[in-house]
PDB file of C-alpha atoms in Angstrom:
ATOM      1  CA  MET N   1     200.975 225.883-105.816  1.00  0.00           C
ATOM      2  CA  ALA N   2     199.632 224.619-102.482  1.00  0.00           C
ATOM      3  CA  GLU N   3     200.794 221.234-101.247  1.00  0.00           C
ATOM      4  CA  ILE N   4     200.649 219.105 -98.143  1.00  0.00           C
ATOM      5  CA  VAL N   5     202.633 215.912 -97.608  1.00  0.00           C
ATOM      6  CA  VAL N   6     201.931 213.566 -94.689  1.00  0.00           C
ATOM      7  CA  ALA N   7     202.261 209.821 -94.039  1.00  0.00           C
ATOM      8  CA  ASP N   8     198.712 209.235 -95.306  1.00  0.00           C
ATOM      9  CA  GLY N   9     199.581 210.747 -98.703  1.00  0.00           C
ATOM     10  CA  SER N  10     200.174 214.017-100.521  1.00  0.00           C
ATOM     11  CA  TRP N  11     197.714 216.519-101.972  1.00  0.00           C
ATOM     12  CA  GLY N  12     198.662 219.276-104.386  1.00  0.00           C
ATOM     13  CA  PHE N  13     196.671 222.125-105.937  1.00  0.00           C
ATOM     14  CA  ASP N  14     197.830 224.238-108.898  1.00  0.00           C
ATOM     15  CA  GLY N  15     194.760 226.483-109.190  1.00  0.00           C
ATOM     16  CA  GLU N  16     192.982 224.256-111.721  1.00  0.00           C
ATOM     17  CA  THR N  17     193.376 220.673-110.537  1.00  0.00           C
ATOM     18  CA  LEU N  18     194.003 218.743-107.343  1.00  0.00           C
ATOM     19  CA  ARG N  19     196.378 215.777-107.343  1.00  0.00           C
ATOM     20  CA  LEU N  20     195.648 213.263-104.599  1.00  0.00           C
ATOM     21  CA  VAL N  21     198.366 210.667-104.061  1.00  0.00           C
ATOM     22  CA  PRO N  22     197.895 207.988-101.386  1.00  0.00           C
ATOM     23  CA  GLY N  23     200.736 207.106 -99.041  1.00  0.00           C
ATOM     24  CA  SER N  24     202.568 203.817 -99.458  1.00  0.00           C
ATOM     25  CA  GLY N  25     202.643 202.701 -95.816  1.00  0.00           C
ATOM     26  CA  LYS N  26     200.898 199.610 -94.482  1.00  0.00           C
ATOM     27  CA  ASP N  27     198.360 201.799 -92.650  1.00  0.00           C
ATOM     28  CA  VAL N  28     197.025 203.212 -95.938  1.00  0.00           C
ATOM     29  CA  HIS N  29     193.898 201.295 -96.949  1.00  0.00           C
ATOM     30  CA  GLU N  30     194.324 198.925 -99.912  1.00  0.00           C
ATOM     31  CA  LEU N  31     191.430 200.580-101.756  1.00  0.00           C
ATOM     32  CA  ARG N  32     193.334 203.857-101.874  1.00  0.00           C
ATOM     33  CA  ARG N  33     196.616 202.175-102.799  1.00  0.00           C
ATOM     34  CA  THR N  34     194.922 200.223-105.608  1.00  0.00           C
ATOM     35  CA  LEU N  35     193.098 203.282-106.944  1.00  0.00           C
ATOM     36  CA  GLY N  36     196.358 205.251-106.984  1.00  0.00           C
ATOM     37  CA  GLU N  37     196.772 208.910-107.915  1.00  0.00           C
ATOM     38  CA  LEU N  38     193.643 210.922-108.645  1.00  0.00           C
ATOM     39  CA  VAL N  39     193.575 214.087-110.752  1.00  0.00           C
ATOM     40  CA  VAL N  40     190.486 216.090-109.809  1.00  0.00           C
ATOM     41  CA  PRO N  41     189.532 219.136-111.918  1.00  0.00           C
ATOM     42  CA  LEU N  42     188.360 222.088-109.869  1.00  0.00           C
ATOM     43  CA  GLU N  43     184.977 222.035-111.629  1.00  0.00           C
ATOM     44  CA  ALA N  44     184.329 218.625-110.009  1.00  0.00           C
ATOM     45  CA  VAL N  45     184.718 220.040-106.499  1.00  0.00           C
ATOM     46  CA  ALA N  46     181.715 221.040-104.411  1.00  0.00           C
ATOM     47  CA  GLY N  47     183.676 222.001-101.309  1.00  0.00           C
ATOM     48  CA  ILE N  48     186.645 221.308 -99.058  1.00  0.00           C
ATOM     49  CA  ALA N  49     187.138 221.517 -95.304  1.00  0.00           C
ATOM     50  CA  PHE N  50     189.607 220.672 -92.600  1.00  0.00           C
ATOM     51  CA  GLU N  51     187.903 218.623 -89.879  1.00  0.00           C
ATOM     52  CA  PRO N  52     189.886 218.755 -86.604  1.00  0.00           C
ATOM     53  CA  SER N  53     190.108 215.862 -84.172  1.00  0.00           C
ATOM     54  CA  ARG N  54     192.011 214.983 -81.019  1.00  0.00           C
ATOM     55  CA  LYS N  55     194.901 213.482 -82.993  1.00  0.00           C
ATOM     56  CA  GLY N  56     194.984 216.135 -85.715  1.00  0.00           C
ATOM     57  CA  GLY N  57     192.180 215.804 -88.220  1.00  0.00           C
ATOM     58  CA  HIS N  58     191.266 215.231 -91.879  1.00  0.00           C
ATOM     59  CA  ILE N  59     191.132 217.322 -95.001  1.00  0.00           C
ATOM     60  CA  ARG N  60     187.890 216.294 -96.679  1.00  0.00           C
ATOM     61  CA  LEU N  61     187.093 216.986-100.308  1.00  0.00           C
ATOM     62  CA  ARG N  62     183.438 216.950-101.424  1.00  0.00           C
ATOM     63  CA  LEU N  63     182.677 216.349-105.093  1.00  0.00           C
ATOM     64  CA  ARG N  64     179.646 217.359-107.117  1.00  0.00           C
ATOM     65  CA  LYS N  65     177.027 214.710-107.731  1.00  0.00           C
ATOM     66  CA  GLY N  66     177.696 213.043-111.048  1.00  0.00           C
ATOM     67  CA  ALA N  67     181.364 214.080-111.153  1.00  0.00           C
ATOM     68  CA  ASP N  68     182.941 210.839-109.959  1.00  0.00           C
ATOM     69  CA  PRO N  69     181.727 207.239-110.437  1.00  0.00           C
ATOM     70  CA  LEU N  70     183.277 206.061-107.172  1.00  0.00           C
ATOM     71  CA  THR N  71     181.684 208.788-105.063  1.00  0.00           C
ATOM     72  CA  ASP N  72     178.255 208.126-106.557  1.00  0.00           C
ATOM     73  CA  ALA N  73     178.532 204.328-106.504  1.00  0.00           C
ATOM     74  CA  VAL N  74     179.273 204.199-102.753  1.00  0.00           C
ATOM     75  CA  ALA N  75     176.725 206.942-101.961  1.00  0.00           C
ATOM     76  CA  GLY N  76     178.908 208.544 -99.287  1.00  0.00           C
ATOM     77  CA  SER N  77     179.444 205.273 -97.396  1.00  0.00           C
ATOM     78  CA  LEU N  78     183.241 205.225 -97.579  1.00  0.00           C
ATOM     79  CA  GLY N  79     184.846 206.627 -94.459  1.00  0.00           C
ATOM     80  CA  PRO N  80     188.417 206.844 -93.278  1.00  0.00           C
ATOM     81  CA  PRO N  81     190.728 205.085 -93.907  1.00  0.00           C
ATOM     82  CA  ALA N  82     189.242 203.871 -97.234  1.00  0.00           C
ATOM     83  CA  ASP N  83     187.914 207.193 -98.595  1.00  0.00           C
ATOM     84  CA  PRO N  84     190.378 208.567-101.195  1.00  0.00           C
ATOM     85  CA  TYR N  85     188.925 212.059-100.708  1.00  0.00           C
ATOM     86  CA  ARG N  86     190.013 212.309 -97.070  1.00  0.00           C
ATOM     87  CA  LEU N  87     193.592 212.885 -95.954  1.00  0.00           C
ATOM     88  CA  ALA N  88     194.541 212.094 -92.360  1.00  0.00           C
ATOM     89  CA  VAL N  89     196.653 214.905 -90.884  1.00  0.00           C
ATOM     90  CA  PRO N  90     198.752 214.637 -87.689  1.00  0.00           C
ATOM     91  CA  LYS N  91     198.788 217.402 -85.077  1.00  0.00           C
ATOM     92  CA  ASP N  92     202.029 218.943 -86.270  1.00  0.00           C
ATOM     93  CA  ARG N  93     200.601 219.470 -89.787  1.00  0.00           C
ATOM     94  CA  VAL N  94     197.254 221.003 -88.842  1.00  0.00           C
ATOM     95  CA  GLY N  95     198.360 224.501 -89.855  1.00  0.00           C
ATOM     96  CA  ALA N  96     199.453 223.305 -93.287  1.00  0.00           C
ATOM     97  CA  ALA N  97     196.160 221.428 -93.721  1.00  0.00           C
ATOM     98  CA  GLU N  98     194.111 224.509 -92.854  1.00  0.00           C
ATOM     99  CA  TYR N  99     196.155 226.619 -95.290  1.00  0.00           C
ATOM    100  CA  PHE N 100     195.684 224.049 -98.072  1.00  0.00           C
ATOM    101  CA  ALA N 101     191.912 223.911 -97.548  1.00  0.00           C
ATOM    102  CA  ASP N 102     191.737 227.722 -97.516  1.00  0.00           C
ATOM    103  CA  GLU N 103     193.634 227.961-100.807  1.00  0.00           C
ATOM    104  CA  VAL N 104     191.239 225.609-102.576  1.00  0.00           C
ATOM    105  CA  ARG N 105     188.192 227.217-100.949  1.00  0.00           C
ATOM    106  CA  ASP N 106     189.287 230.736-101.944  1.00  0.00           C
ATOM    107  CA  THR N 107     189.744 229.628-105.559  1.00  0.00           C
ATOM    108  CA  LEU N 108     186.333 227.950-105.549  1.00  0.00           C
ATOM    109  CA  ARG N 109     184.745 231.258-104.536  1.00  0.00           C
ATOM    110  CA  LEU N 110     185.777 232.669-107.917  1.00  0.00           C
ATOM    111  CA  TRP N 111     183.703 230.023-109.684  1.00  0.00           C
ATOM    112  CA  PRO N 112     179.971 230.569-110.313  1.00  0.00           C
ATOM    113  CA  HIS N 113     178.017 229.073-107.390  1.00  0.00           C
ATOM    114  CA  SER N 114     175.783 227.112-109.747  1.00  0.00           C
ATOM    115  CA  THR N 115     178.815 225.304-111.145  1.00  0.00           C
ATOM    116  CA  THR N 116     179.840 223.768-107.837  1.00  0.00           C
ATOM    117  CA  ALA N 117     176.328 223.232-106.480  1.00  0.00           C
ATOM    118  CA  ALA N 118     174.653 221.636-109.487  1.00  0.00           C
ATOM    119  CA  ALA N 119     174.964 218.007-110.520  1.00  0.00           C
ATOM    120  CA  CYS N 120     177.248 217.254-113.464  1.00  0.00           C
ATOM    121  CA  ASP N 121     175.843 216.186-116.809  1.00  0.00           C
ATOM    122  CA  GLY N 122     178.656 213.663-117.234  1.00  0.00           C
ATOM    123  CA  PHE N 123     181.547 212.255-115.231  1.00  0.00           C
ATOM    124  CA  LEU N 124     184.580 214.506-114.837  1.00  0.00           C
ATOM    125  CA  LEU N 125     186.717 211.664-113.454  1.00  0.00           C
ATOM    126  CA  PRO N 126     187.110 208.387-115.361  1.00  0.00           C
ATOM    127  CA  GLY N 127     186.626 205.985-112.485  1.00  0.00           C
ATOM    128  CA  PRO N 128     188.799 202.925-111.750  1.00  0.00           C
ATOM    129  CA  ALA N 129     190.727 201.386-114.630  1.00  0.00           C
ATOM    130  CA  VAL N 130     189.668 198.000-115.978  1.00  0.00           C
ATOM    131  CA  PRO N 131     190.142 195.106-115.683  1.00  0.00           C
ATOM    132  CA  VAL N 132     189.517 195.283-111.954  1.00  0.00           C
ATOM    133  CA  THR N 133     189.127 192.401-109.492  1.00  0.00           C
ATOM    134  CA  ALA N 134     188.197 192.240-105.816  1.00  0.00           C
ATOM    135  CA  THR N 135     187.691 189.394-103.355  1.00  0.00           C
ATOM    136  CA  ALA N 136     185.760 189.695-100.111  1.00  0.00           C
ATOM    137  CA  GLY N 137     183.806 187.290 -97.959  1.00  0.00           C
ATOM    138  CA  ASP N 138     182.039 184.746-100.128  1.00  0.00           C
ATOM    139  CA  GLY N 139     183.146 185.742-103.610  1.00  0.00           C
ATOM    140  CA  THR N 140     185.415 187.360-106.183  1.00  0.00           C
ATOM    141  CA  ALA N 141     184.092 189.964-108.622  1.00  0.00           C
ATOM    142  CA  THR N 142     185.937 190.760-111.856  1.00  0.00           C
ATOM    143  CA  PHE N 143     184.982 193.378-114.432  1.00  0.00           C
ATOM    144  CA  ASP N 144     186.789 193.700-117.768  1.00  0.00           C
ATOM    145  CA  GLY N 145     184.783 196.635-119.125  1.00  0.00           C
ATOM    146  CA  GLU N 146     182.243 194.429-120.903  1.00  0.00           C
ATOM    147  CA  ARG N 147     181.100 191.809-118.409  1.00  0.00           C
ATOM    148  CA  VAL N 148     181.104 191.046-114.698  1.00  0.00           C
ATOM    149  CA  ARG N 149     182.194 187.600-113.518  1.00  0.00           C
ATOM    150  CA  LEU N 150     181.373 186.359-110.022  1.00  0.00           C
ATOM    151  CA  GLU N 151     183.135 183.322-108.549  1.00  0.00           C
ATOM    152  CA  TRP N 152     182.557 181.882-105.088  1.00  0.00           C
ATOM    153  CA  THR N 153     184.976 181.216-102.231  1.00  0.00           C
ATOM    154  CA  GLY N 154     184.723 178.549 -99.556  1.00  0.00           C
ATOM    155  CA  PHE N 155     182.592 180.938 -97.474  1.00  0.00           C
ATOM    156  CA  ALA N 156     179.714 180.948 -99.991  1.00  0.00           C
ATOM    157  CA  ALA N 157     176.323 179.550 -98.998  1.00  0.00           C
ATOM    158  CA  SER N 158     175.031 176.440-100.745  1.00  0.00           C
ATOM    159  CA  GLU N 159     172.656 178.484-102.927  1.00  0.00           C
ATOM    160  CA  LYS N 160     175.610 180.276-104.526  1.00  0.00           C
ATOM    161  CA  GLU N 161     177.678 177.109-104.847  1.00  0.00           C
ATOM    162  CA  HIS N 162     174.790 175.420-106.648  1.00  0.00           C
ATOM    163  CA  ALA N 163     174.318 178.423-108.954  1.00  0.00           C
ATOM    164  CA  GLY N 164     178.017 178.322-109.864  1.00  0.00           C
ATOM    165  CA  PRO N 165     180.066 181.188-111.372  1.00  0.00           C
ATOM    166  CA  GLN N 166     178.011 184.010-112.855  1.00  0.00           C
ATOM    167  CA  GLU N 167     178.733 186.101-115.970  1.00  0.00           C
ATOM    168  CA  LEU N 168     176.766 189.306-116.461  1.00  0.00           C
ATOM    169  CA  PRO N 169     177.220 191.311-119.686  1.00  0.00           C
ATOM    170  CA  ILE N 170     177.133 195.051-118.982  1.00  0.00           C
ATOM    171  CA  GLY N 171     174.033 195.352-121.212  1.00  0.00           C
ATOM    172  CA  GLU N 172     172.063 193.072-118.862  1.00  0.00           C
ATOM    173  CA  ILE N 173     172.925 194.985-115.689  1.00  0.00           C
ATOM    174  CA  ALA N 174     170.188 197.344-114.514  1.00  0.00           C
ATOM    175  CA  GLY N 175     172.075 198.741-111.523  1.00  0.00           C
ATOM    176  CA  VAL N 176     174.906 198.205-109.071  1.00  0.00           C
ATOM    177  CA  GLU N 177     174.683 198.653-105.297  1.00  0.00           C
ATOM    178  CA  TRP N 178     177.524 198.732-102.792  1.00  0.00           C
ATOM    179  CA  LYS N 179     177.222 198.886 -98.992  1.00  0.00           C
ATOM    180  CA  PRO N 180     179.849 198.537 -96.257  1.00  0.00           C
ATOM    181  CA  GLN N 181     179.607 195.974 -93.481  1.00  0.00           C
ATOM    182  CA  SER N 182     177.814 197.432 -90.467  1.00  0.00           C
ATOM    183  CA  GLY N 183     177.096 195.839 -87.102  1.00  0.00           C
ATOM    184  CA  MET N 184     175.832 192.319 -87.729  1.00  0.00           C
ATOM    185  CA  GLY N 185     174.730 193.192 -91.260  1.00  0.00           C
ATOM    186  CA  TYR N 186     176.597 192.098 -94.365  1.00  0.00           C
ATOM    187  CA  GLY N 187     178.637 194.324 -96.598  1.00  0.00           C
ATOM    188  CA  THR N 188     177.481 193.813-100.189  1.00  0.00           C
ATOM    189  CA  LEU N 189     178.385 194.323-103.819  1.00  0.00           C
ATOM    190  CA  ARG N 190     175.149 193.539-105.654  1.00  0.00           C
ATOM    191  CA  PHE N 191     174.315 193.632-109.359  1.00  0.00           C
ATOM    192  CA  ARG N 192     170.707 194.082-110.372  1.00  0.00           C
ATOM    193  CA  VAL N 193     169.850 192.267-113.581  1.00  0.00           C
ATOM    194  CA  LYS N 194     167.160 193.431-115.991  1.00  0.00           C
ATOM    195  CA  GLY N 195     163.869 191.571-115.715  1.00  0.00           C
ATOM    196  CA  GLU N 196     164.682 189.843-112.425  1.00  0.00           C
ATOM    197  CA  PRO N 197     162.527 190.087-109.268  1.00  0.00           C
ATOM    198  CA  PRO N 198     163.649 191.979-106.129  1.00  0.00           C
ATOM    199  CA  ALA N 199     166.941 190.810-104.696  1.00  0.00           C
ATOM    200  CA  ARG N 200     167.227 187.868-102.332  1.00  0.00           C
ATOM    201  CA  PRO N 201     169.147 188.012 -99.022  1.00  0.00           C
ATOM    202  CA  PRO N 202     172.824 188.732 -99.816  1.00  0.00           C
ATOM    203  CA  GLN N 203     174.105 185.344 -98.665  1.00  0.00           C
ATOM    204  CA  LYS N 204     171.709 183.617-101.129  1.00  0.00           C
ATOM    205  CA  ASP N 205     171.772 186.030-104.080  1.00  0.00           C
ATOM    206  CA  PRO N 206     174.022 184.676-106.902  1.00  0.00           C
ATOM    207  CA  HIS N 207     174.468 188.221-108.206  1.00  0.00           C
ATOM    208  CA  CYS N 208     175.810 189.522-104.897  1.00  0.00           C
ATOM    209  CA  VAL N 209     179.193 189.270-103.166  1.00  0.00           C
ATOM    210  CA  ALA N 210     178.734 189.507 -99.383  1.00  0.00           C
ATOM    211  CA  TRP N 211     181.195 189.875 -96.521  1.00  0.00           C
ATOM    212  CA  GLY N 212     180.809 189.958 -92.766  1.00  0.00           C
ATOM    213  CA  ILE N 213     184.220 190.972 -91.398  1.00  0.00           C
ATOM    214  CA  GLN N 214     186.035 193.530 -93.594  1.00  0.00           C
ATOM    215  CA  ARG N 215     184.103 196.764 -93.185  1.00  0.00           C
ATOM    216  CA  TYR N 216     184.795 198.060 -96.682  1.00  0.00           C
ATOM    217  CA  GLY N 217     185.178 194.696 -98.404  1.00  0.00           C
ATOM    218  CA  GLY N 218     188.722 195.248 -99.630  1.00  0.00           C
ATOM    219  CA  THR N 219     188.541 196.853-103.072  1.00  0.00           C
ATOM    220  CA  THR N 220     184.966 195.833-103.960  1.00  0.00           C
ATOM    221  CA  ALA N 221     183.934 199.491-104.150  1.00  0.00           C
ATOM    222  CA  LEU N 222     186.296 199.888-107.123  1.00  0.00           C
ATOM    223  CA  VAL N 223     184.477 197.136-109.027  1.00  0.00           C
ATOM    224  CA  ALA N 224     181.177 198.848-108.225  1.00  0.00           C
ATOM    225  CA  ALA N 225     182.503 202.189-109.486  1.00  0.00           C
ATOM    226  CA  ALA N 226     183.974 200.743-112.689  1.00  0.00           C
ATOM    227  CA  VAL N 227     180.624 199.131-113.567  1.00  0.00           C
ATOM    228  CA  TYR N 228     178.648 202.193-112.488  1.00  0.00           C
ATOM    229  CA  ALA N 229     180.715 204.414-114.793  1.00  0.00           C
ATOM    230  CA  ARG N 230     179.677 202.326-117.803  1.00  0.00           C
ATOM    231  CA  LEU N 231     175.951 202.053-117.108  1.00  0.00           C
ATOM    232  CA  PRO N 232     173.401 204.199-118.967  1.00  0.00           C
ATOM    233  CA  ARG N 233     172.467 207.349-117.092  1.00  0.00           C
ATOM    234  CA  ASP N 234     168.991 206.075-116.229  1.00  0.00           C
ATOM    235  CA  ALA N 235     170.498 202.951-114.607  1.00  0.00           C
ATOM    236  CA  GLN N 236     172.861 205.102-112.535  1.00  0.00           C
ATOM    237  CA  GLU N 237     169.893 207.005-111.160  1.00  0.00           C
ATOM    238  CA  LEU N 238     167.849 203.882-110.423  1.00  0.00           C
ATOM    239  CA  PRO N 239     166.640 203.793-106.789  1.00  0.00           C
ATOM    240  CA  PRO N 240     167.821 200.896-104.590  1.00  0.00           C
ATOM    241  CA  ALA N 241     165.842 197.683-104.858  1.00  0.00           C
ATOM    242  CA  PRO N 242     163.413 197.068-101.983  1.00  0.00           C
ATOM    243  CA  ALA N 243     164.684 194.690 -99.325  1.00  0.00           C
ATOM    244  CA  PRO N 244     163.176 191.200 -99.449  1.00  0.00           C
ATOM    245  CA  ALA N 245     160.417 190.575 -96.935  1.00  0.00           C
ATOM    246  CA  GLY N 246     161.733 189.536 -93.557  1.00  0.00           C
ATOM    247  CA  THR N 247     165.260 190.810 -94.163  1.00  0.00           C
ATOM    248  CA  GLY N 248     167.120 193.873 -93.032  1.00  0.00           C
ATOM    249  CA  ALA N 249     170.394 194.851 -91.454  1.00  0.00           C
ATOM    250  CA  ALA N 250     170.444 191.786 -89.251  1.00  0.00           C
ATOM    251  CA  VAL N 251     172.256 188.638 -90.303  1.00  0.00           C
ATOM    252  CA  GLY N 252     169.105 186.563 -90.444  1.00  0.00           C
ATOM    253  CA  GLY N 253     165.561 186.278 -89.226  1.00  0.00           C
ATOM    254  CA  GLY N 254     165.717 183.093 -87.134  1.00  0.00           C
ATOM    255  CA  SER N 255     168.134 181.676 -84.618  1.00  0.00           C
ATOM    256  CA  GLY N 256     169.268 179.056 -87.136  1.00  0.00           C
ATOM    257  CA  ASP N 257     170.177 181.774 -89.624  1.00  0.00           C
ATOM    258  CA  VAL N 258     172.142 183.641 -86.946  1.00  0.00           C
ATOM    259  CA  HIS N 259     173.917 180.428 -85.885  1.00  0.00           C
ATOM    260  CA  ASP N 260     175.004 179.619 -89.445  1.00  0.00           C
ATOM    261  CA  ALA N 261     176.060 183.192 -90.190  1.00  0.00           C
ATOM    262  CA  VAL N 262     178.141 183.489 -87.013  1.00  0.00           C
ATOM    263  CA  LEU N 263     179.903 180.189 -87.703  1.00  0.00           C
ATOM    264  CA  ARG N 264     180.651 181.378 -91.234  1.00  0.00           C
ATOM    265  CA  ARG N 265     182.067 184.618 -89.893  1.00  0.00           C
ATOM    266  CA  LEU N 266     184.238 182.783 -87.401  1.00  0.00           C
ATOM    267  CA  ALA N 267     185.720 180.890 -90.343  1.00  0.00           C
ATOM    268  CA  GLU N 268     186.267 184.211 -92.159  1.00  0.00           C
ATOM    269  CA  LEU N 269     188.004 185.598 -89.092  1.00  0.00           C
ATOM    270  CA  GLY N 270     190.388 182.671 -89.008  1.00  0.00           C
ATOM    271  CA  GLU N 271     191.243 183.118 -92.676  1.00  0.00           C
ATOM    272  CA  LEU N 272     191.804 186.870 -92.296  1.00  0.00           C
ATOM    273  CA  HIS N 273     194.022 186.236 -89.262  1.00  0.00           C
ATOM    274  CA  ARG N 274     196.093 183.631 -91.083  1.00  0.00           C
ATOM    275  CA  SER N 275     196.549 185.939 -94.071  1.00  0.00           C
ATOM    276  CA  GLY N 276     197.704 188.824 -91.855  1.00  0.00           C
ATOM    277  CA  VAL N 277     194.723 191.126 -92.426  1.00  0.00           C
ATOM    278  CA  LEU N 278     193.821 190.934 -88.718  1.00  0.00           C
ATOM    279  CA  THR N 279     196.375 191.262 -85.919  1.00  0.00           C
ATOM    280  CA  ASP N 280     196.371 188.842 -82.996  1.00  0.00           C
ATOM    281  CA  GLU N 281     194.559 191.414 -80.833  1.00  0.00           C
ATOM    282  CA  GLU N 282     191.957 192.238 -83.500  1.00  0.00           C
ATOM    283  CA  PHE N 283     191.353 188.536 -84.146  1.00  0.00           C
ATOM    284  CA  ALA N 284     190.874 187.752 -80.461  1.00  0.00           C
ATOM    285  CA  ALA N 285     188.470 190.667 -79.918  1.00  0.00           C
ATOM    286  CA  ALA N 286     186.400 189.915 -83.016  1.00  0.00           C
ATOM    287  CA  LYS N 287     186.298 186.204 -82.217  1.00  0.00           C
ATOM    288  CA  GLN N 288     185.003 186.860 -78.696  1.00  0.00           C
ATOM    289  CA  ALA N 289     182.302 189.173 -80.089  1.00  0.00           C
ATOM    290  CA  MET N 290     181.181 186.458 -82.514  1.00  0.00           C
ATOM    291  CA  ILE N 291     181.145 183.806 -79.784  1.00  0.00           C
ATOM    292  CA  ARG N 292     179.020 186.037 -77.543  1.00  0.00           C
ATOM    293  CA  ARG N 293     176.627 186.547 -80.451  1.00  0.00           C
ATOM    294  CA  LEU N 294     176.438 182.768 -80.928  1.00  0.00           C
ATOM    295  CA  GLN N 295     175.715 182.207 -77.233  1.00  0.00           C
ATOM    296  CA  ASP N 296     172.954 184.831 -77.265  1.00  0.00           C
ATOM    297  CA  SER N 297     171.197 183.405 -80.347  1.00  0.00           C
TER     298      SER N 297
END
């Protein structure tokens, strides 16, 4: 059996399955801690590699399309430290990491190439357990296996407050989309409902939780994956909805939109700082960036 144990977690391989256990330290992302141990059958693996860096590197596991609801739901958008299929390795454990990756890779070579290259007909991992709840930015999303409930925080725009809490039975959901926060764009967990027109901007869409500070939106990706795992196959393969006219990665089209969004994000920053998510240094740097954005708008 091959095994590597580092502060970021432990990975083991017995020739048939990989066991990925996240570390318990405060530097381990909450998404990985919440998801917990993963048991990955070798047939779900498309490849593995050790990626060196100045401080050591990462072991990165690639899964076959259709093998894992989380991998497919986030469409490759989870990066370190949130990605459960990457293990951060310090310099003094690089040799062990390379050996571990070689052991898995050598075993994979014994499998038919078509098995690891082709998409799976059905999920080989179960996805996050339900019920699952996540709060980020302007809302809280809860999924109990049968319906999604969306409730709004104090950061929600008036359109969402007026719409009130939303309940979406799984049979009415046509698709789920998850994107991380990037630049001045929102991170989003959006549910597409059957028979509804193209989605509105995230801050106004009552079927979308949006955040502007936390890059990966806490554990929202787990809600997305749990819903995704229970959708019909044709809904899982549904292409993303077209962006509404006049919207894009930017916070808003006009200066008023930018002004309102920046003020809302400043409030989010304060809340994250008070709750301990952001350190004093991170809060100060992010606050200055938001203030500069406000002055430039």
